[in-house]
Structures are given as C-alpha cells and as structure tokens.
Coordinates of C-alpha atoms and ligand atoms in Angstrom, one line a residue:
X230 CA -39.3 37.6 20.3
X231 CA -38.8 40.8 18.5
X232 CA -37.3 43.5 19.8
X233 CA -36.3 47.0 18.5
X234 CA -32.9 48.4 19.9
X235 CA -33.0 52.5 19.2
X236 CA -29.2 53.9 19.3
X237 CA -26.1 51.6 17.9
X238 CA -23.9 52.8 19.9
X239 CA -21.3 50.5 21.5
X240 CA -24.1 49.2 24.3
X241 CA -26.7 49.4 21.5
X242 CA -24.8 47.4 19.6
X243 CA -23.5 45.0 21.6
X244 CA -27.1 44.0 23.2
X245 CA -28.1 43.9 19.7
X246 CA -26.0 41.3 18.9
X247 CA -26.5 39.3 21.6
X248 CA -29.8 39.3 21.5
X249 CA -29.8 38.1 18.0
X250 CA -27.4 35.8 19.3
X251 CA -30.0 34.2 22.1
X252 CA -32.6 33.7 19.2
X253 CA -34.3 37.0 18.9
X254 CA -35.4 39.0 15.9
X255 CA -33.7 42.6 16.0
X256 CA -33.6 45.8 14.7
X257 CA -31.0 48.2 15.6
X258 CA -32.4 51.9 14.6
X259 CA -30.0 55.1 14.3
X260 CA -30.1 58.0 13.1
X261 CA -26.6 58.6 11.4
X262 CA -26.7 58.0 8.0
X263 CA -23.4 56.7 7.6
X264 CA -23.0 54.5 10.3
X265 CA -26.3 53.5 9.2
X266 CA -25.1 52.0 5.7
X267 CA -22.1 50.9 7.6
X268 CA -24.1 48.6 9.3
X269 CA -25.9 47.9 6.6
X270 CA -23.0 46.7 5.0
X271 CA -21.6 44.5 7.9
X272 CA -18.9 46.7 9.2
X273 CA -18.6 46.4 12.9
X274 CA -17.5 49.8 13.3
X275 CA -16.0 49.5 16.9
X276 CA -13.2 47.2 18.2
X277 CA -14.6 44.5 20.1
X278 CA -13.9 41.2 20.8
X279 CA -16.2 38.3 19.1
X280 CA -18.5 41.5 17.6
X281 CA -17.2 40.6 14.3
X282 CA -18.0 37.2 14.8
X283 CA -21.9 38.1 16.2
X284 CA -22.4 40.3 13.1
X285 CA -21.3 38.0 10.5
X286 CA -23.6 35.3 12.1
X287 CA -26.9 37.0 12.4
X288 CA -26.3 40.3 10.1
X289 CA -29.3 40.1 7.1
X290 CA -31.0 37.1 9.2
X291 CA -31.8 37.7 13.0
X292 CA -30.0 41.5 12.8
X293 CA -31.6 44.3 10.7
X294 CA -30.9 48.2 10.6
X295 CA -33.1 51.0 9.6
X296 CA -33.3 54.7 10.6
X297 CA -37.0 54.4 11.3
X298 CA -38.3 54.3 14.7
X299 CA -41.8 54.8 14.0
X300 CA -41.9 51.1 11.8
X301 CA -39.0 49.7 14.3
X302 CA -41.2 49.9 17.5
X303 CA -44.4 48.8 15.7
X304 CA -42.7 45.7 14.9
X305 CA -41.5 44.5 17.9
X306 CA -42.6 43.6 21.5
X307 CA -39.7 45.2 22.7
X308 CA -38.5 48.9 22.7
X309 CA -34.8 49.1 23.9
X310 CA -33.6 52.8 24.8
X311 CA -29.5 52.7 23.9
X312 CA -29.3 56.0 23.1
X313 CA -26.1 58.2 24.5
X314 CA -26.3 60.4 27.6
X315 CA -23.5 62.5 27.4
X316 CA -22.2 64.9 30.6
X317 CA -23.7 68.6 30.6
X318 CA -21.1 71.4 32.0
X319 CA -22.8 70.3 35.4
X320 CA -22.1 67.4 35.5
X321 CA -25.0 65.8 34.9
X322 CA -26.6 63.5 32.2
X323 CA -28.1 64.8 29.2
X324 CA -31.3 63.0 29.0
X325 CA -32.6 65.0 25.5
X326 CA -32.0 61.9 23.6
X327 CA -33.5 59.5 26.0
X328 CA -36.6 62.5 25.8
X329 CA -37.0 62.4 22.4
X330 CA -36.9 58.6 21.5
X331 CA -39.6 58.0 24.2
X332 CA -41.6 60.7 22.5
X333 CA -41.1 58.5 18.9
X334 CA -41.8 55.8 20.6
X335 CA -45.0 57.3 22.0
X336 CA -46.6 57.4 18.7
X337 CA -45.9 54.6 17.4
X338 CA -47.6 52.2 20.2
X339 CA -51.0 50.4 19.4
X340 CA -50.7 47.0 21.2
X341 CA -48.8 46.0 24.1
X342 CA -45.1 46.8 24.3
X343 CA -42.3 47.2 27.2
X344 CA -39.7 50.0 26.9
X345 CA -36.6 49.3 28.2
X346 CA -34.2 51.8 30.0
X347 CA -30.4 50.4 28.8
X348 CA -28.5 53.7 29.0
X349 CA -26.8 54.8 32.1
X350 CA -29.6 56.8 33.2
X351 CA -30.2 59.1 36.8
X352 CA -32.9 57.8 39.0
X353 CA -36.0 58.6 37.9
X354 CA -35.7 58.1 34.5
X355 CA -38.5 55.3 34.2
X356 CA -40.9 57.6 35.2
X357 CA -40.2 60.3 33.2
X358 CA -40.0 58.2 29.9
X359 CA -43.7 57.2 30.7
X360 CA -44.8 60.5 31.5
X361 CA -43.5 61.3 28.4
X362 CA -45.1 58.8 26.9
X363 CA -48.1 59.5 27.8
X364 CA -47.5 63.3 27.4
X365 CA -47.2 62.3 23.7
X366 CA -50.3 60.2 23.1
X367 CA -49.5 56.6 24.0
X368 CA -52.5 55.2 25.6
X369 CA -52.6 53.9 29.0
X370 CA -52.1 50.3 29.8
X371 CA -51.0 49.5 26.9
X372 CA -47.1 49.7 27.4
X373 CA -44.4 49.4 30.5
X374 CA -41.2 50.9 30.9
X375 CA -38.3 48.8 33.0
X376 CA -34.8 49.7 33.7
X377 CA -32.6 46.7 33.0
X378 CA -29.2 48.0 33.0
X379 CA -26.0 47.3 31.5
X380 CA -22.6 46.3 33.1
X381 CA -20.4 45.8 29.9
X382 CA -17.2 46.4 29.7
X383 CA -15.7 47.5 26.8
X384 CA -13.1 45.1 24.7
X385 CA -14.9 42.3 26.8
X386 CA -19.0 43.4 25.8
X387 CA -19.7 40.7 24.3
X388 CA -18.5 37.7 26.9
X389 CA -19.6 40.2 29.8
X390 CA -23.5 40.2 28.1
X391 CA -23.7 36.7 27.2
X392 CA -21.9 36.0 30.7
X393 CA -23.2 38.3 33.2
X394 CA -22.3 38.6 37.3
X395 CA -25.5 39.0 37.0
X396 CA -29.1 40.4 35.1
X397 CA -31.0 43.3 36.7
X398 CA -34.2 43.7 35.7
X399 CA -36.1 46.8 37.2
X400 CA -39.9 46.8 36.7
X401 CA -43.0 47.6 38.5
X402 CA -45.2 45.3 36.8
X403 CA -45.2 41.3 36.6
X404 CA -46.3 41.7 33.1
X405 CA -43.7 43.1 32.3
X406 CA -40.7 41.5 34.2
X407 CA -42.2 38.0 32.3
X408 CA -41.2 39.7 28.9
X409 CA -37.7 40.4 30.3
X410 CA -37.6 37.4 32.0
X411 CA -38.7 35.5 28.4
X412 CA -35.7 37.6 26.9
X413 CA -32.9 36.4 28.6
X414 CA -34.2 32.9 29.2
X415 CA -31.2 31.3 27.5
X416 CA -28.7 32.8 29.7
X417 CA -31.1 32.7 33.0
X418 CA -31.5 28.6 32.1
X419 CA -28.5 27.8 31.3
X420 CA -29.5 27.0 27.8
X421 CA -27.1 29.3 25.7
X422 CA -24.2 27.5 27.6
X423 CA -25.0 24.2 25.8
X424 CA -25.0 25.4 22.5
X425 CA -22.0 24.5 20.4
X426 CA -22.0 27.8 18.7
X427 CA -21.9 29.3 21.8
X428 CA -19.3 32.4 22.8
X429 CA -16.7 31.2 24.6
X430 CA -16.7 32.4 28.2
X431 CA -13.8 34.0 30.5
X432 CA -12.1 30.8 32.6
X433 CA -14.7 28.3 31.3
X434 CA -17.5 29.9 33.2
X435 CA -20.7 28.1 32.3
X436 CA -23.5 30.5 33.9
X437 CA -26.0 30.0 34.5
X438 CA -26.9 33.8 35.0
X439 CA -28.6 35.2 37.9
X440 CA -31.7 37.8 37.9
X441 CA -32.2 40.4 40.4
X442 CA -35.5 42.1 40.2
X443 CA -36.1 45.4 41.4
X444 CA -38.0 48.1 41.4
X445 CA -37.0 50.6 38.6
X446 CA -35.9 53.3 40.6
X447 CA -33.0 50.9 42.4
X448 CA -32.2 49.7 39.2
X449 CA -31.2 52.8 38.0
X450 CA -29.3 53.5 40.9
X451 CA -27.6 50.1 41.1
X452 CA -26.0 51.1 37.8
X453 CA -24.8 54.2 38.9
X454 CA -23.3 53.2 42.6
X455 CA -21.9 50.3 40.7
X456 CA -19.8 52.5 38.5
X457 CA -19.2 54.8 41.4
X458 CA -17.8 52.0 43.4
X459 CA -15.2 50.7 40.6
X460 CA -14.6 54.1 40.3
X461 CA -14.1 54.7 44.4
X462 CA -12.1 51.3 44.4
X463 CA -9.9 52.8 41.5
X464 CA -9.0 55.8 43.2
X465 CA -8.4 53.9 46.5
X466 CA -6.1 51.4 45.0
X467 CA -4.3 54.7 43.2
X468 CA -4.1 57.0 46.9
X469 CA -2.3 53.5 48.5
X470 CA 0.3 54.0 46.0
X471 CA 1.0 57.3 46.6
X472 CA 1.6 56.4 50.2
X473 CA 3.5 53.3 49.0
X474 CA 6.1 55.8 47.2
X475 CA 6.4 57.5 50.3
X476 CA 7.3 55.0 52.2
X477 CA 9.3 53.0 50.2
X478 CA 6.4 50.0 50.3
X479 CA 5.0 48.1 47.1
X480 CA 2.0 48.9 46.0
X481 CA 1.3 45.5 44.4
X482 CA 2.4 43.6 47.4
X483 CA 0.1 45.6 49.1
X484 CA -2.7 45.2 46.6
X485 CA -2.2 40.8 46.9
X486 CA -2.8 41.3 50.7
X487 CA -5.8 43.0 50.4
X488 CA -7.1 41.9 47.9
X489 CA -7.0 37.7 48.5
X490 CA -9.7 39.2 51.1
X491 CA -13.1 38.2 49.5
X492 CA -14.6 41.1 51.3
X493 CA -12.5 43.2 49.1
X494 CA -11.6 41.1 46.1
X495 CA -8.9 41.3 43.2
X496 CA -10.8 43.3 40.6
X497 CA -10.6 46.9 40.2
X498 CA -7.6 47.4 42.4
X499 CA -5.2 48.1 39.9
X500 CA -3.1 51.0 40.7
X501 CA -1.9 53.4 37.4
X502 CA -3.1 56.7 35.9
X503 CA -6.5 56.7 36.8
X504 CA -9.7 55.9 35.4
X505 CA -10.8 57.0 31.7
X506 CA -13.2 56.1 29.1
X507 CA -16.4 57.3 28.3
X508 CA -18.1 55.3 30.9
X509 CA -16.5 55.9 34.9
X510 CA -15.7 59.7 34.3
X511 CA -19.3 60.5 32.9
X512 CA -21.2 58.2 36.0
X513 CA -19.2 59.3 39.0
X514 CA -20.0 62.8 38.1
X515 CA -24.0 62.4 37.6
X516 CA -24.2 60.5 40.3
X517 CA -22.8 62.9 42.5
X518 CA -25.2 65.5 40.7
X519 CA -28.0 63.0 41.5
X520 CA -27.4 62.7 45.4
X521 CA -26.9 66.6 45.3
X522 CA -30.1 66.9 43.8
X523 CA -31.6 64.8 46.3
X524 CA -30.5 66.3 48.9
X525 CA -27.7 64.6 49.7
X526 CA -23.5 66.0 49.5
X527 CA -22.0 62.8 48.4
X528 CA -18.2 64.6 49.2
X529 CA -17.0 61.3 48.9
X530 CA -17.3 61.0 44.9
X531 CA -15.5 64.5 45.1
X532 CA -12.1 63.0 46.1
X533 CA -12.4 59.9 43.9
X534 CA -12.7 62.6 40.9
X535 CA -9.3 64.4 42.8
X536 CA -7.5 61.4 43.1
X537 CA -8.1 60.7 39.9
X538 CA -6.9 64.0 38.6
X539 CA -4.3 64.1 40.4
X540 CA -2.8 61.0 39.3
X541 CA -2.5 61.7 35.7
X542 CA -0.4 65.1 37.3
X543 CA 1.9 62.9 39.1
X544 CA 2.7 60.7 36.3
X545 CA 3.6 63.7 34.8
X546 CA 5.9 64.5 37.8
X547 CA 7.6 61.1 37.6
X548 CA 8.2 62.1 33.5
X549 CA 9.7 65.2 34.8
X550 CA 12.0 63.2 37.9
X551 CA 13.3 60.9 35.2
X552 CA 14.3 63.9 32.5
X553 CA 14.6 66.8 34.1
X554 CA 13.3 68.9 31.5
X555 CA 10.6 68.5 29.1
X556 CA 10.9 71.2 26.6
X557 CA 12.6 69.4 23.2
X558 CA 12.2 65.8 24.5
X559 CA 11.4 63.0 22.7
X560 CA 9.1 60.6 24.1
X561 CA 8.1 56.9 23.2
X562 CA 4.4 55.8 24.3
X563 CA 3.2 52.5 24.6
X564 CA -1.4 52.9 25.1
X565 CA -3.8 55.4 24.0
X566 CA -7.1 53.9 24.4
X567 CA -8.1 54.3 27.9
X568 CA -8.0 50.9 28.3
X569 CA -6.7 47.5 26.8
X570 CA -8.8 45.8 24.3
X571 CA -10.6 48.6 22.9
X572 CA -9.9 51.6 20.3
X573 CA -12.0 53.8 22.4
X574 CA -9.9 57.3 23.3
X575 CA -13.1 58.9 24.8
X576 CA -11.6 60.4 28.1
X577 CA -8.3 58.5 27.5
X578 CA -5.8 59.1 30.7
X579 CA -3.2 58.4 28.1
X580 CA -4.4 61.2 25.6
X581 CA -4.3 63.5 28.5
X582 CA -1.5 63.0 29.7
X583 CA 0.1 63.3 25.8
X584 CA -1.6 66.6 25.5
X585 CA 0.0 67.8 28.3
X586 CA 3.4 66.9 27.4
X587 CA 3.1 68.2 24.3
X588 CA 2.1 71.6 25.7
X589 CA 5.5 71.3 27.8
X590 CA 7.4 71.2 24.4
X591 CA 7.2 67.2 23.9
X592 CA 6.9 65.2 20.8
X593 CA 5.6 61.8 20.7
X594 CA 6.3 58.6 19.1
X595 CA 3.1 56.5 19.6
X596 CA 1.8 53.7 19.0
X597 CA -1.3 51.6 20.0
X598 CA -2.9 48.3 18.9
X599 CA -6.1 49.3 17.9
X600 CA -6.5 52.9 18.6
X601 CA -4.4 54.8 16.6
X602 CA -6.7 56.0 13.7
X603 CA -9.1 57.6 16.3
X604 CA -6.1 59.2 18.0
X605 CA -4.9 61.0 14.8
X606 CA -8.2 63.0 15.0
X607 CA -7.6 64.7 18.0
X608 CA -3.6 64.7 18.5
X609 CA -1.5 67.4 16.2
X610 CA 0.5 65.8 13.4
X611 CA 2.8 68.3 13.7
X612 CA 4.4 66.6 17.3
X613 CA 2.6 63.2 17.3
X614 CA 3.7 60.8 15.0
X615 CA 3.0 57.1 15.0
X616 CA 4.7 53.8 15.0
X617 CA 4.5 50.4 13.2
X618 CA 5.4 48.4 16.3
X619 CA 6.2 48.9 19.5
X620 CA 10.1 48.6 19.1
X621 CA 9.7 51.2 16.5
X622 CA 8.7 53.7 19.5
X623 CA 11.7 52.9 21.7
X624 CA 13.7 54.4 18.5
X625 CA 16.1 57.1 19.0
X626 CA 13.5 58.5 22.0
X627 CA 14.8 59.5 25.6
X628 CA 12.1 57.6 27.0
X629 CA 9.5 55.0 26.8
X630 CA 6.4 55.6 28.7
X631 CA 3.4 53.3 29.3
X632 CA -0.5 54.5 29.4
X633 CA -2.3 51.6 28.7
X634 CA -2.9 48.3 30.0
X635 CA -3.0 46.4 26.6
X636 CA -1.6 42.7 27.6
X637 CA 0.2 42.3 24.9
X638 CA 3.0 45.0 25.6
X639 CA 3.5 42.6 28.7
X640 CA 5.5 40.5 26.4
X641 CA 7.3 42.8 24.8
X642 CA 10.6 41.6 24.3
X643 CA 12.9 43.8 26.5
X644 CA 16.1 42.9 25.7
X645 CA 15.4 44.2 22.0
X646 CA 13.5 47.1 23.6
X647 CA 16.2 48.1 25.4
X648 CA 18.4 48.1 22.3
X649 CA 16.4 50.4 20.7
X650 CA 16.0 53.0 23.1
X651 CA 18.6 55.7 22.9
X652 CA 18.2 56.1 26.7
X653 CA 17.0 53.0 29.0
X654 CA 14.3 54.7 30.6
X655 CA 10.4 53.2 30.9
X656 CA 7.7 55.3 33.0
X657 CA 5.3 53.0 33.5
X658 CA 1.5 54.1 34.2
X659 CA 0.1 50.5 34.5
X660 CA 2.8 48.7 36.5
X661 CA 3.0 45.9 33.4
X662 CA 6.2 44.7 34.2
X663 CA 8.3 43.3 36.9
X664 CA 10.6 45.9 38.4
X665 CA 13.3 43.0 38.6
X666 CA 12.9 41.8 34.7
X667 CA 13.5 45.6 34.3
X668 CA 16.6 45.9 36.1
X669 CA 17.8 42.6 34.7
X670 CA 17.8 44.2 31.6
X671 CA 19.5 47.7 32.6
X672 CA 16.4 49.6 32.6
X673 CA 15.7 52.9 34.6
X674 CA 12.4 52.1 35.9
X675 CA 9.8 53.8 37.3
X676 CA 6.2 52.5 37.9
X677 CA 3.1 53.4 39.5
X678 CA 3.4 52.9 43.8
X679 CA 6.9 51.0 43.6
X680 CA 10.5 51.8 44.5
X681 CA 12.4 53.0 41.5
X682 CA 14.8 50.7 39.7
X683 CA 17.9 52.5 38.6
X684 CA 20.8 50.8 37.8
X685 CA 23.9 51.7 39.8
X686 CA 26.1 51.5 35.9
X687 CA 23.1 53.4 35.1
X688 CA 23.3 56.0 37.6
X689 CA 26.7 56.7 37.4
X690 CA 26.7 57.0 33.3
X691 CA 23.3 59.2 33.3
X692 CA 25.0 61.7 36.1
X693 CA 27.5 61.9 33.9
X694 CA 25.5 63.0 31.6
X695 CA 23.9 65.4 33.4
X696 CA 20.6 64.0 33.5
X697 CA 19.1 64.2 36.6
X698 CA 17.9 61.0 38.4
X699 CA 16.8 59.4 41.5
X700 CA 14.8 61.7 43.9
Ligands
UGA37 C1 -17.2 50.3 33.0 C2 -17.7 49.2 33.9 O1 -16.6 48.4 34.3 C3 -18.8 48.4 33.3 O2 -19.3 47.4 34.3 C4 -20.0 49.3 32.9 O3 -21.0 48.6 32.2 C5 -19.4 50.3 31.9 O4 -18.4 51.1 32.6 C6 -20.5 51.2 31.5 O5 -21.1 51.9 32.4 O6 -21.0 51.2 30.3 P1 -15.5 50.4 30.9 O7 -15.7 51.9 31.0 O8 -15.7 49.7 29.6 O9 -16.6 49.6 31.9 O10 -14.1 50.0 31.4 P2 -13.4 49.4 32.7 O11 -12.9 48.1 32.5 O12 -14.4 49.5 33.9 O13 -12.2 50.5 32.9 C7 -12.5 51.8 33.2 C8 -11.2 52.6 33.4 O14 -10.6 52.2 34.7 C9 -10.1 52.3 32.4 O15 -9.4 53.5 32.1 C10 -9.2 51.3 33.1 O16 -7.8 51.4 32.7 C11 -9.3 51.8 34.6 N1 -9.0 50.8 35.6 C12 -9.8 49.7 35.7 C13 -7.9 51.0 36.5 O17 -7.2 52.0 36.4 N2 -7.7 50.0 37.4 C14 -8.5 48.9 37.5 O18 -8.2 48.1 38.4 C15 -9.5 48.7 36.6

C-alpha cells in the first residue's frame, strides 16, 4: 500500500519506518528544510532504539521524503496526520497544525483516500478534520478520516509499534477500517513475527497483535485516558512514598505487594521525581481541558499534576537535608533526559530540577548517555559543565544526584564511585540502587520513599564536619 505520513516528528517517524518495515511504500513529508535534507541523507535525527536499523533498511527503497503534501497525498491511499500538537497557556492542545494539513490535504484528493488521526488529539478531532475538509473543497464520499492512535514510548518506539498491547483503530465506516485493517495485517496475522529480518521483541513476545475497533470519538479518548491513567498511576505510586518516608515504610516493598496484584500490575508504579517528557505533561493537561469543556471538573487530573510538582520540590528538599546549604555547592548528576533510553529533554524532571539548583547558587557536573548535546542548548555554560563518564561526575563534587532512570548507571561500579566522590553522598530520584549495596560501600544514601542509609562512621565524621545530616 502506499501511504503518505505528513510530520517526521518522533511518532511520524517512527510509524514511518515501520510501516516501510511491514511492506508499505512511504513518504514522510515535513516542512523543515533541514531536517528535511537530514532525512534525505539518512540521519536518524533522534535516539531511538533499532531506528537506525529501520532507516538504513528501507531509506531510498520503501522510505521517501519530500516537503510536498500536495504530490505526497495524491500518491498514496493513505494520508497519516503526525503533526505536533503542542500545549496553549490553557492547557489545551493546539490543533492549528492538525487544521492546516487537513486543509492541504483537502486539495489534493481526487479518488478515494482515508486520513488518519495519529497525533494525540482531543475528542472531536475526526470530525473537525472532515469538516475541514470539506470546508476546503474535498468532495464528498470520496475520503474517510479514522483515529488510530499511538501508544509508543519513546527509547522503545520501535519494538512498542511493531509489538503492540494492542491496535486501535477508530472509524465510522467499514470501508475504511478494511484499509486499516489491510495496513497492519502483518502484525494483526502474525506474519511480521515469522520473518527473519524481523525486530526483535521485548521477552521473546511473538504477537500476534490485537485490534480494537471503535468509533472515532472513543478512540481519541482512549488515547488520552490512557496517558492520564499512567500519569494518575505515576503520581499514586509517588504520594505512597511520601507516606512511606513518613512512616519509616519502603516504598518498593510496598510497590511488590501491590503490584504482583494483576488488577493493578507492575508497570508504571515506579516511584521518583515525577513524570516528564513531551508526552504525559502535555495529555493530562488537555485532557483535563477536554472534560472541562464538556462539562465535566475532572479535579482528579488536578492532583496528579500537584503531586507531580511537588515531587520534583521535595527532591530538592532531600538535596537540601543532605547539605545544608546550597549556595557554592557542587553537585554531580547522573540523567537528563526525562527518561532512560532517549535524548529527549522536553519537559525533563531532571532539567527542572537543575535549573532550580542552579538558581540556589549550584553548579553542575553532568553527564547523560545520550542527551547531553540537547542539554547544552538550554542549560548555562557558565554553571553546567559536562562529563566524559559517569565517574568523572563523582569528581571533586559534594554530591551525586540521580534524575534519570537510564539502566546502565545501575551498574555503575560503586566502589570506584565512591572513590571519586569527595563526599559519599548519592540523592537518588529513581531509586536505582539497593539501599544495602549503598551502605556496603559507605555511602550516605537517600532515595525516593525509603529509609535513609547513613553510615554510623559516616555520621560521626560528617557532624564533625559540620554538615548537617539525618532529619
Ligand atoms: C508515554 C506513554 O507511555 C506512551 O504509551 C504514549 O504513546 C506516549 O506517552 C505518547 O503519548 O506519545 P513516553 O512519554 O515516551 O510515553 O514515556 P513513558 O515511558 O511513558 O514515561 C513518561 C515519564 O514517566 C518519564 O519521565 C518516566 O521517567 C516517568 N515514569 C514512568 C515514572 O516516573 N514512573 C514509572 O513507573 C514510569
């Protein structure tokens, strides 16, 4: 089939890609004229597992690129919409983009074609891109427009397409649902699993992928209460911490009991510093705007946006409990995407919580696996430097802190770590190590919804000192 993907964003992209990858001819249109000849050129301009790989398979064969949507749509059968919808000041999405490709798609339709919702859209949506549409001259009949959303994660896209939980396809007519249908058929049969060239997917899984059809209007909002949920879960998982840390409990012992429940599951119940990225901050907040638009005061997406403030404030508080003062310190950081596997810093937890130590008198040591170049754009040279390695942050810094998940600091040698460091003293945001390893090796330890590990040698020496420790 050929389809037309307008917006190479990362779910523009990534769909892209796999698409090409299920056997499809594509052509990813933007408007940006140097990610344009990027693209052109093969770069993979995001970091993303097995992307690279995608790209170099099907770039100049089953993947194309062009700025023209006009020629794009009149090629292909199908019209994907992967264009950004960034927050307004109120919170809700701006559609303009979404607007005006449905408008360039308008013109360009002559026979039969479906356009396909895959931005994070508000309810609705569907029906105003065919207005639209039709506003703009496309004749009646002769086109559909479905809502088949998304749920890619970012630094896992690519298994997360090609292996979904599930495919929603939101349509009102059967015409169009068989074209989607058609689309995915490798994945929906089971025949992409077969394939030697296949992507590998997580813990062997073998698909073959289910398909939920709905209407378009619950599409759209199974996206959204989707993300809100993850989101809620989040925030959950983080206000059972804070109770945990009064009470002396563990957070993570707490977090196995509930969550060997099926009912509630493992996934998403990680306690740290709240949620980030460009994705969970954005949704909760337009979904809330959606409900209040409809008539209903979903308060309780107001205190999952509070508790997830509020937890990037209390790891500050812990910063503060550990050293006493901020103004001149030196800190070590460990994560500045806002989450492992990606070098996205959109909405980071980690940049936040930089800038704000900075603004108390901080400097920074930093370092990140993939995300430091975007960093440098948006943190001040002047009290940010960054690091090689991660033993290079523990240098000559009074502490080591810990904002994002990335597995690999998980391994981290701590013995040498702990050599480095000119005080022994790890703040961790993500709760990546085991609060015993860290005493074993002398740290002073503090993590996200656990007791505090401070060794007594420690205690005694830092008093000295006249740090202040302990609560
Ligand atoms: C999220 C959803 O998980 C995807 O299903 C969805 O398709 C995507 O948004 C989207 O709407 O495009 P993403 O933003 O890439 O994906 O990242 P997540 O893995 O969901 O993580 C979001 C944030 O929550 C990160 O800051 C992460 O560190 C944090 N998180 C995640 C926790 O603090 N605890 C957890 O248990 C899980």
């Amino acid at each position: 089939m050929r389809l037309a993907v307008v917006g190479s964003g990362y779910v523009g992209l990534v769909a892209g890609a796999c698409f090409a990858e299920l056997g499809h001819d594509v052509v990813l249109v933007d408007n940006d004229p140097d990610k344009l000849a990027a693209l052109q050129q093969g770069e993979v301009p995001i970091h993303e597992e097995f992307l690279p790989e995608l790209f170099h398979r099907h770039h100049g064969k089953r993947l194309s690129f062009t700025d023209n949507t006009v020629d794009a749509v009149r090629a292909s059968q199908a019209v994907f919409i992967a264009v950004g919808t960034p927050p307004m000041h109120s919170g809700e999405a701006d559609l303009s983009y979404v607007e005006s490709v449905a408008r360039d798609i308008a013109g360009a339709i002559g026979d039969y074609k479906i356009v396909v919702d895959k931005s994070t859209v508000p309810v609705y949506t569907s029906e105003w891109v065919r207005k639209i549409m039709l506003l703009n001259g496309a004749p009646h009949g002769c086109f559909d427009v479905a809502s088949n959303p998304e749920f890619l994660r970012e630094g896992t896209a690519v298994t997360d397409f090609l292996y979904p939980d599930r495919i929603v396809i939101g349509a009102d007519s059967e015409r169009c649902i068989d074209l989607l249908r058609e689309m995915y058929k490798p994945l929906i049969d089971g025949s992409y699993y077969d394939c030697p060239t296949a992507i590998p997917g997580p813990n062997g899984c073998k698909g073959p992928a289910p398909i939920i059809v709905t209407s378009a209007r619950s599409a759209e909002l199974i996206k959204h209460a989707s993300n809100a949920f993850l989101a809620m879960k989040i925030s959950f998982i983080n206000a059972v911490a804070n109770i945990c840390e009064a009470v002396g409990a563990d957070v993570e012992q707490v977090r196995e009991g509930m969550g060997t429940d099926a009912r509630i599951g493992r996934r998403f119940l990680y306690p740290g510093i709240g949620y980030g990225g460009s994705c969970f901050p954005k949704d909760v907040s337009a979904f809330h705007s959606v409900a209040r638009e409809c008539g209903y005061e979903f308060g309780l997406l107001d205190e999952v946006m509070r508790i997830n403030d509020d937890q990037r404030q209390r790891f500050i508080r812990k910063v503060r409990t550990a050293l006493w003062t901020l103004k001149g310190k030196h800190l070590g950081v460990l994560g500045l995407a806002f989450k492992d596997g990606t070098d996205d810093i959109r909405e980071s937890p980690a940049i936040a919580i930089i800038q704000s130590l900075l603004a108390e008198g901080c400097r920074v040591t930093a370092y990140d696996p993939a995300a430091m170049d975007r960093a440098a754009e948006v943190l001040p040279s002047s009290t940010v430097k960054f690091a090689q390695s991660p033993y290079d942050v523990a240098k000559q810094t009074d502490a080591v802190l810990i904002l994002t998940e990335w597995q690999e600091f998980k391994h981290l040698d701590l013995a040498r770590m702990r050599e480095s460091l000119r005080y022994p003293i790890v703040i961790d945001g993500r709760n990546l190590f085991r609060p015993e390893d860290m005493e074993k090796h002398g740290f002073i330890y503090l993590s996200i919804g656990r007791p505090d590990i401070v060794p007594q040698e420690e205690l005694v020496k830092f008093r000295r000192a006249g740090q202040l420790l302990g609560k």
